[in-house]
PDB file of C-alpha atoms in Angstrom:
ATOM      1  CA  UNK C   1       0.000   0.000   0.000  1.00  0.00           C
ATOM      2  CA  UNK C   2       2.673   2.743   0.559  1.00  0.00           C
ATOM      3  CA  UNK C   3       4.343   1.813  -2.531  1.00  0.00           C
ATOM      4  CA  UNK C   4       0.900   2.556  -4.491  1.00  0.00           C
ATOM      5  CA  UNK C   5       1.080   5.976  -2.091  1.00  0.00           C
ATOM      6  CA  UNK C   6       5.000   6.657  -3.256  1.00  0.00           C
ATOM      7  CA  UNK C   7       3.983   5.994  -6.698  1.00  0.00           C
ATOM      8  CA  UNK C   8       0.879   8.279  -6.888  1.00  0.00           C
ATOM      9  CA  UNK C   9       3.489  11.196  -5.061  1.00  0.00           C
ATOM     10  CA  UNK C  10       6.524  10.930  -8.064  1.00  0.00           C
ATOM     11  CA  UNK C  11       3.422  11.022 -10.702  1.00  0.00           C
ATOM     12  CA  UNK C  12       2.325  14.574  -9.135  1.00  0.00           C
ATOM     13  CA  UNK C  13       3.138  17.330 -10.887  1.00  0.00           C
ATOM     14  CA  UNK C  14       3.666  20.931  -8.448  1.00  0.00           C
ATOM     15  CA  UNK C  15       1.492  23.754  -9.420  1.00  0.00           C
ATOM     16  CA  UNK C  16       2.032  27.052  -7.836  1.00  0.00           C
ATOM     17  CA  UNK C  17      -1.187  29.589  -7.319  1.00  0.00           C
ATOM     18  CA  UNK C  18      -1.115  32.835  -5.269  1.00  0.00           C
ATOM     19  CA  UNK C  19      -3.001  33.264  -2.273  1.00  0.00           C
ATOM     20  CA  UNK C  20      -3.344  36.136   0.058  1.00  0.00           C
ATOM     21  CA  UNK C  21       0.004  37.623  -1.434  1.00  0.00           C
ATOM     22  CA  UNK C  22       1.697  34.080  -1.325  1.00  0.00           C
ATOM     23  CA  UNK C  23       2.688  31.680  -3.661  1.00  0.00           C
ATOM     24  CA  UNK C  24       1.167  28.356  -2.355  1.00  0.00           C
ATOM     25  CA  UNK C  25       2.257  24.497  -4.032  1.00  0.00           C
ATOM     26  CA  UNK C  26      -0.460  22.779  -4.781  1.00  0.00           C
ATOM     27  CA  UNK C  27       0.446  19.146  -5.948  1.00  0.00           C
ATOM     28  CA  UNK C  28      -1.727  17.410  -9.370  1.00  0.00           C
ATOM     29  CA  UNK C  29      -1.647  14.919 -11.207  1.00  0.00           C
ATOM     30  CA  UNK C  30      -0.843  15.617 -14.988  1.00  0.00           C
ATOM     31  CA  UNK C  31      -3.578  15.669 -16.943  1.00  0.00           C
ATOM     32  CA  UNK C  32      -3.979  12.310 -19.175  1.00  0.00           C
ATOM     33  CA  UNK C  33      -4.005  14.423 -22.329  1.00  0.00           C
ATOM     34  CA  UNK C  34      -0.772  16.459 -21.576  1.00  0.00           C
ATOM     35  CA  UNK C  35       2.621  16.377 -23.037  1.00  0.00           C
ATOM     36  CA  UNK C  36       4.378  12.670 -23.286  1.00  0.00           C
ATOM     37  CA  UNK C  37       8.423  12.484 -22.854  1.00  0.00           C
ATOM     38  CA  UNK C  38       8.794  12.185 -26.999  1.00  0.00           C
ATOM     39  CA  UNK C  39       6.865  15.682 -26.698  1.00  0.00           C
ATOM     40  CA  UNK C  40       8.967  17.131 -24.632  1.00  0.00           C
ATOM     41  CA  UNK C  41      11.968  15.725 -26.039  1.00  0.00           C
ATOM     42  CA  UNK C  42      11.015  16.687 -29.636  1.00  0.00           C
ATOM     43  CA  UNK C  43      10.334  20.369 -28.455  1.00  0.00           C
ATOM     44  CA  UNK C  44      13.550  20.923 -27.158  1.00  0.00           C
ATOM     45  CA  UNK C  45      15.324  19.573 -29.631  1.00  0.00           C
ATOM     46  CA  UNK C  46      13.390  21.617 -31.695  1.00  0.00           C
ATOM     47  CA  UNK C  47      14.066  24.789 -29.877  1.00  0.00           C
ATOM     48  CA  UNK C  48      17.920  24.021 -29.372  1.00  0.00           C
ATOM     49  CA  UNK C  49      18.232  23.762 -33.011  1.00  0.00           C
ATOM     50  CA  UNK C  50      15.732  26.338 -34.330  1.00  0.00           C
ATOM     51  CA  UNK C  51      15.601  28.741 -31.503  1.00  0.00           C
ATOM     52  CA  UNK C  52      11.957  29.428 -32.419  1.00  0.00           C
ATOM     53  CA  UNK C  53       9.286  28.629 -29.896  1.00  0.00           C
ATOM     54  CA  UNK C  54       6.426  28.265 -32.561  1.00  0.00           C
ATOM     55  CA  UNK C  55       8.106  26.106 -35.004  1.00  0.00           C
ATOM     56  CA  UNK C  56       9.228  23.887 -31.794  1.00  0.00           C
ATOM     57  CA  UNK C  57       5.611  23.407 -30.666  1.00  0.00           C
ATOM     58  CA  UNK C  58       4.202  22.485 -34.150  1.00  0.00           C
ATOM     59  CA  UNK C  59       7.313  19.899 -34.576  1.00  0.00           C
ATOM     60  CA  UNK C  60       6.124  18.216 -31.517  1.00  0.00           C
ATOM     61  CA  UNK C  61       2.832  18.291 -31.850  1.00  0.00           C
ATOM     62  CA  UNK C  62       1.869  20.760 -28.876  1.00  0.00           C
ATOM     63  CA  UNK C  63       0.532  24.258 -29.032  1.00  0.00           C
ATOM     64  CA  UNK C  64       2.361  27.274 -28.069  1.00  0.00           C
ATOM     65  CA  UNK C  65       0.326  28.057 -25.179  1.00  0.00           C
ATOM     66  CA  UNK C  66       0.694  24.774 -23.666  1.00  0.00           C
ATOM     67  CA  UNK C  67       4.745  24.741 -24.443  1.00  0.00           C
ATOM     68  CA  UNK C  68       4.698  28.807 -22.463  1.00  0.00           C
ATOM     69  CA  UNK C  69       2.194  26.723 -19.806  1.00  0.00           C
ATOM     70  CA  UNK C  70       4.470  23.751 -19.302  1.00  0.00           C
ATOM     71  CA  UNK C  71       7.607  26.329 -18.994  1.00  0.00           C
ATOM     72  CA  UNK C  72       5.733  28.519 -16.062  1.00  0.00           C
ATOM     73  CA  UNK C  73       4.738  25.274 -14.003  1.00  0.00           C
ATOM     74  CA  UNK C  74       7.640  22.957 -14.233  1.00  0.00           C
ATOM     75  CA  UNK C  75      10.671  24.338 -13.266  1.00  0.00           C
ATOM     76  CA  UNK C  76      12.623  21.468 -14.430  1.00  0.00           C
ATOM     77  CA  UNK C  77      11.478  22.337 -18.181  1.00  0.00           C
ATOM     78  CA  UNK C  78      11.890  25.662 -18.072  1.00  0.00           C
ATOM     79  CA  UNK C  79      15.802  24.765 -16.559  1.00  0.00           C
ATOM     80  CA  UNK C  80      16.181  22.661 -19.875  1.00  0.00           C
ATOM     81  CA  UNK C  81      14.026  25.045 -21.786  1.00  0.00           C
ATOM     82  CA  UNK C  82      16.382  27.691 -21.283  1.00  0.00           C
ATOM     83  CA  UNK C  83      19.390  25.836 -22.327  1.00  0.00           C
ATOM     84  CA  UNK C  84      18.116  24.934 -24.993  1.00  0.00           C
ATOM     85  CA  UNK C  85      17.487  28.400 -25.735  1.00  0.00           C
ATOM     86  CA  UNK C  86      20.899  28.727 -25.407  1.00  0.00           C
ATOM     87  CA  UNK C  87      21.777  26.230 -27.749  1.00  0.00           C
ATOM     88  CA  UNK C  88      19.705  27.573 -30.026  1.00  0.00           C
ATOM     89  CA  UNK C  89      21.527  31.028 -29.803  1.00  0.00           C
ATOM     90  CA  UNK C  90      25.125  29.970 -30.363  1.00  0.00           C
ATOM     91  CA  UNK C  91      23.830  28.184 -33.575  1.00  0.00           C
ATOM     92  CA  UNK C  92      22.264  31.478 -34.787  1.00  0.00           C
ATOM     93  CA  UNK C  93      25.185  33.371 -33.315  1.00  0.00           C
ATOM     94  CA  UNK C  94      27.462  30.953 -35.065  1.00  0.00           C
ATOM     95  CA  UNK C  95      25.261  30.738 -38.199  1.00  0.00           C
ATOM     96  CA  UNK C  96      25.353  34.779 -39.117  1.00  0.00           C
ATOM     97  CA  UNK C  97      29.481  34.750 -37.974  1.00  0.00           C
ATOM     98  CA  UNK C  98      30.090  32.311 -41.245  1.00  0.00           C
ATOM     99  CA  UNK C  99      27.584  34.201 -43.339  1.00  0.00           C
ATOM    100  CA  UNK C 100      29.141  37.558 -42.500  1.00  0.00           C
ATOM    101  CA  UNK C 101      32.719  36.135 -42.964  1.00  0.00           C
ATOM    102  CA  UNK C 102      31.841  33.728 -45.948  1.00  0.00           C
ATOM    103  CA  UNK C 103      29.135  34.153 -47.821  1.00  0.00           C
ATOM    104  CA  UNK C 104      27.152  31.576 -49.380  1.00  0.00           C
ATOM    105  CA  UNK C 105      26.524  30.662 -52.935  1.00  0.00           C
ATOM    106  CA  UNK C 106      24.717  28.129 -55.026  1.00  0.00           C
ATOM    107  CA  UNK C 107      23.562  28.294 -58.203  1.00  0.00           C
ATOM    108  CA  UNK C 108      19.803  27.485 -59.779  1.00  0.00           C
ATOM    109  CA  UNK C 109      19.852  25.937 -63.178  1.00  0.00           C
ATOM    110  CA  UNK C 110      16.810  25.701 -65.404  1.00  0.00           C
ATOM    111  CA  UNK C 111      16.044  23.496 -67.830  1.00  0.00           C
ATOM    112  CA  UNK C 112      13.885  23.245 -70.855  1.00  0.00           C
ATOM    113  CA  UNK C 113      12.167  20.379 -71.983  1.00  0.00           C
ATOM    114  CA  UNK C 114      14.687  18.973 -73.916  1.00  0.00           C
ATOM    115  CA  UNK C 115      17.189  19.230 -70.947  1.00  0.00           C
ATOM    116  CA  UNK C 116      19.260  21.572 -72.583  1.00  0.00           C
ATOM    117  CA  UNK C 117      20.222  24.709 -69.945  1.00  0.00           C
ATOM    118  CA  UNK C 118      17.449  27.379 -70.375  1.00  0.00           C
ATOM    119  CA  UNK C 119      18.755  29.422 -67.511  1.00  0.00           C
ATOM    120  CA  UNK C 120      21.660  30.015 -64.971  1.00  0.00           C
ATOM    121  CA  UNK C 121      21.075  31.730 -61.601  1.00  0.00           C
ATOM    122  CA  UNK C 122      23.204  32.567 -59.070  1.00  0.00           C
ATOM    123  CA  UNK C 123      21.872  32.953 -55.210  1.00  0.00           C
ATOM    124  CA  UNK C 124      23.917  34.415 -52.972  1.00  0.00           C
ATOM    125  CA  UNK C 125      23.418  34.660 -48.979  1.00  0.00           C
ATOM    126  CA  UNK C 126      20.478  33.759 -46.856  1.00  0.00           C
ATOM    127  CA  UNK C 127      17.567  35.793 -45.684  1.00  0.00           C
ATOM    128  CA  UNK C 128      18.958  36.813 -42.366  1.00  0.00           C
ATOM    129  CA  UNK C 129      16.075  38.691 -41.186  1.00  0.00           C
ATOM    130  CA  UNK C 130      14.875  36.160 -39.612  1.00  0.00           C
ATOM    131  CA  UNK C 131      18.121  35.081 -37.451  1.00  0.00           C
ATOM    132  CA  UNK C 132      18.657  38.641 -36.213  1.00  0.00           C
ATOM    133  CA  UNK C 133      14.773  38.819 -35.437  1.00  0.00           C
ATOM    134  CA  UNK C 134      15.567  36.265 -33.241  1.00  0.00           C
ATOM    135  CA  UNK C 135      18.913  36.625 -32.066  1.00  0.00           C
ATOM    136  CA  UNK C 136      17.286  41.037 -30.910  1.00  0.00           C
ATOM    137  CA  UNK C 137      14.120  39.236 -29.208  1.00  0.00           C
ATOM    138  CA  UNK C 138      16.113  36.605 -26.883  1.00  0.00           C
ATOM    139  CA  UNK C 139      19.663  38.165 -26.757  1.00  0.00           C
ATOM    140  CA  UNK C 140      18.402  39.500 -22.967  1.00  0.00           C
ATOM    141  CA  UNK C 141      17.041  36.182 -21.841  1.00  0.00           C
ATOM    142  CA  UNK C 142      20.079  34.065 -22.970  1.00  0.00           C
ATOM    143  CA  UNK C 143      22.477  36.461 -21.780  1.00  0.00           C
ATOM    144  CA  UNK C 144      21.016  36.373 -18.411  1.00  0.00           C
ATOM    145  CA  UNK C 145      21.057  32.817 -18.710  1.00  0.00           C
ATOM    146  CA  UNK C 146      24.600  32.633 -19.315  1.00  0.00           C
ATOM    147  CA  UNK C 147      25.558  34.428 -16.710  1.00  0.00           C
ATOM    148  CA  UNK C 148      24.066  32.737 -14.248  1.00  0.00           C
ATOM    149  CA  UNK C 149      24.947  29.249 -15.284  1.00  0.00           C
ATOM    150  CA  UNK C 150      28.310  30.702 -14.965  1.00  0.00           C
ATOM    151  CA  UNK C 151      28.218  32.249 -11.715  1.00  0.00           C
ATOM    152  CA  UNK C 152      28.461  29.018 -10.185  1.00  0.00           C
ATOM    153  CA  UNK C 153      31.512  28.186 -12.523  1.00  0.00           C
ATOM    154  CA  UNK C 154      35.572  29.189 -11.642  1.00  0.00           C
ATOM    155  CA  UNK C 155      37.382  29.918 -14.972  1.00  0.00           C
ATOM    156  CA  UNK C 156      40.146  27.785 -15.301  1.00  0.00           C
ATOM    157  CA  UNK C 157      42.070  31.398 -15.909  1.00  0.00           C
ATOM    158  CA  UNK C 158      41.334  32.312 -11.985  1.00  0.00           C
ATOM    159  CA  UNK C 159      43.959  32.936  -9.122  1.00  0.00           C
ATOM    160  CA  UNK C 160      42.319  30.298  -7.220  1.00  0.00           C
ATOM    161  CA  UNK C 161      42.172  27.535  -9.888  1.00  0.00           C
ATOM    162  CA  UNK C 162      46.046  28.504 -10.860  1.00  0.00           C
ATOM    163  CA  UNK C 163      46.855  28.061  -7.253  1.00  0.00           C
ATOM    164  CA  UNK C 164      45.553  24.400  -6.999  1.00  0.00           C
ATOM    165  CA  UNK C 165      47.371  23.523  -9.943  1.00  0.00           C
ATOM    166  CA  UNK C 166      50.538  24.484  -8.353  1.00  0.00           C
ATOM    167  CA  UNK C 167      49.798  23.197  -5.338  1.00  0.00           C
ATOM    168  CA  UNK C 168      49.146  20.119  -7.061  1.00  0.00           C
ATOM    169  CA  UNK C 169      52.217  20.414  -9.140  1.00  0.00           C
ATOM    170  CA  UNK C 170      54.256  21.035  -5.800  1.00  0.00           C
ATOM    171  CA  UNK C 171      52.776  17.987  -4.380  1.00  0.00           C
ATOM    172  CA  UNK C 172      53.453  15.923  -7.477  1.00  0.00           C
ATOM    173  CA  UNK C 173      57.520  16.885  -7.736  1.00  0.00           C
ATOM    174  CA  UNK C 174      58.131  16.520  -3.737  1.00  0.00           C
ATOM    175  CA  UNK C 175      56.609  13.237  -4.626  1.00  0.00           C
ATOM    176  CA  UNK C 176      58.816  12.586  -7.318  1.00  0.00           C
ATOM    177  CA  UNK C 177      61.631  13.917  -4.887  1.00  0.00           C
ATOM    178  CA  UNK C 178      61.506  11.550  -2.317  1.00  0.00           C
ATOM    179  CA  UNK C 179      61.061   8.045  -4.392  1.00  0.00           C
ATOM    180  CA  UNK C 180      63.581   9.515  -6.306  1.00  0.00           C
ATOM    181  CA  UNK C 181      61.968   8.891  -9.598  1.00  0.00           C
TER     182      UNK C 181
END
């Protein structure tokens, strides 16, 4: 019987609600309709490659509503949901970089209906409106992101990090010193 009871506790899902000025948890169980691990998956994926929320949700099969919905209740989504997002931005980042630097280039070839070469086009360049729509309207969000994820983080560049390398390298030659190797 309390394994039924543990069981029925890891399937609720928290839900927060205000009340008199403060926020409350009020445990659920997910609705029998809701999102599925593959739907969740496929969003993110989505949304780490595309960076676009809308074209994530149709991918997967969810509406845009319920992907903003999902983000605001589960905490552990919106934690993958925003790297993700951050994905997402170093691809676009990365994307405009080699366009800027390199260019791009193919060429459309028409033919008539004896297969002989009607017309040559050249295309240059993508339509970057799009990337820097999206790389203006989450540059704040990701940035905050980043910064937080790397509060947490020493660089490997910092006096304390070079100090326990040296220590460590101390420890390693006196070491070395006394089995005389």
């Amino acid at each position: 019987m309390a394994d039924g009871v543990e069981a029925q506790a890891r399937d609720l899902e928290p839900a927060r609600r205000r009340v008199a000025g403060q926020d409350q948890v009020q445990m659920r169980a997910p609705r029998k309709d809701g999102w599925t691990r593959d739907q969740e998956r496929l969003f993110l994926q989505t949304l780490a490659t595309t960076c676009n929320t809308s074209e994530a949700a149709r991918v997967a099969g969810v509406s845009r509503t319920s992907a903003y919905d999902r983000r605001q209740r589960n905490r552990r989504f919106a934690a993958d949901w925003e790297r993700a997002m951050d994905i997402g931005y170093a691809e676009i980042e990365a994307m405009l970089m080699r366009e800027a630097l390199f260019g791009s280039e193919s060429e459309e070839i028409l033919l008539d209906g004896e297969g002989a070469v009607k017309s040559r086009k050249v295309r240059r360049g993508h339509d970057l409106k799009l990337a820097l729509q999206l790389l203006t309207r989450h540059r704040d969000r990701v940035l905050a992101y980043r910064a937080s994820a790397a509060a947490g983080k020493e660089r490997p560049d910092s006096p304390a990090v070079v100090r326990r390398v040296r220590r460590a390298r101390d420890e390693v030659e006196r070491m070395r010193a006394a089995t005389g190797t």
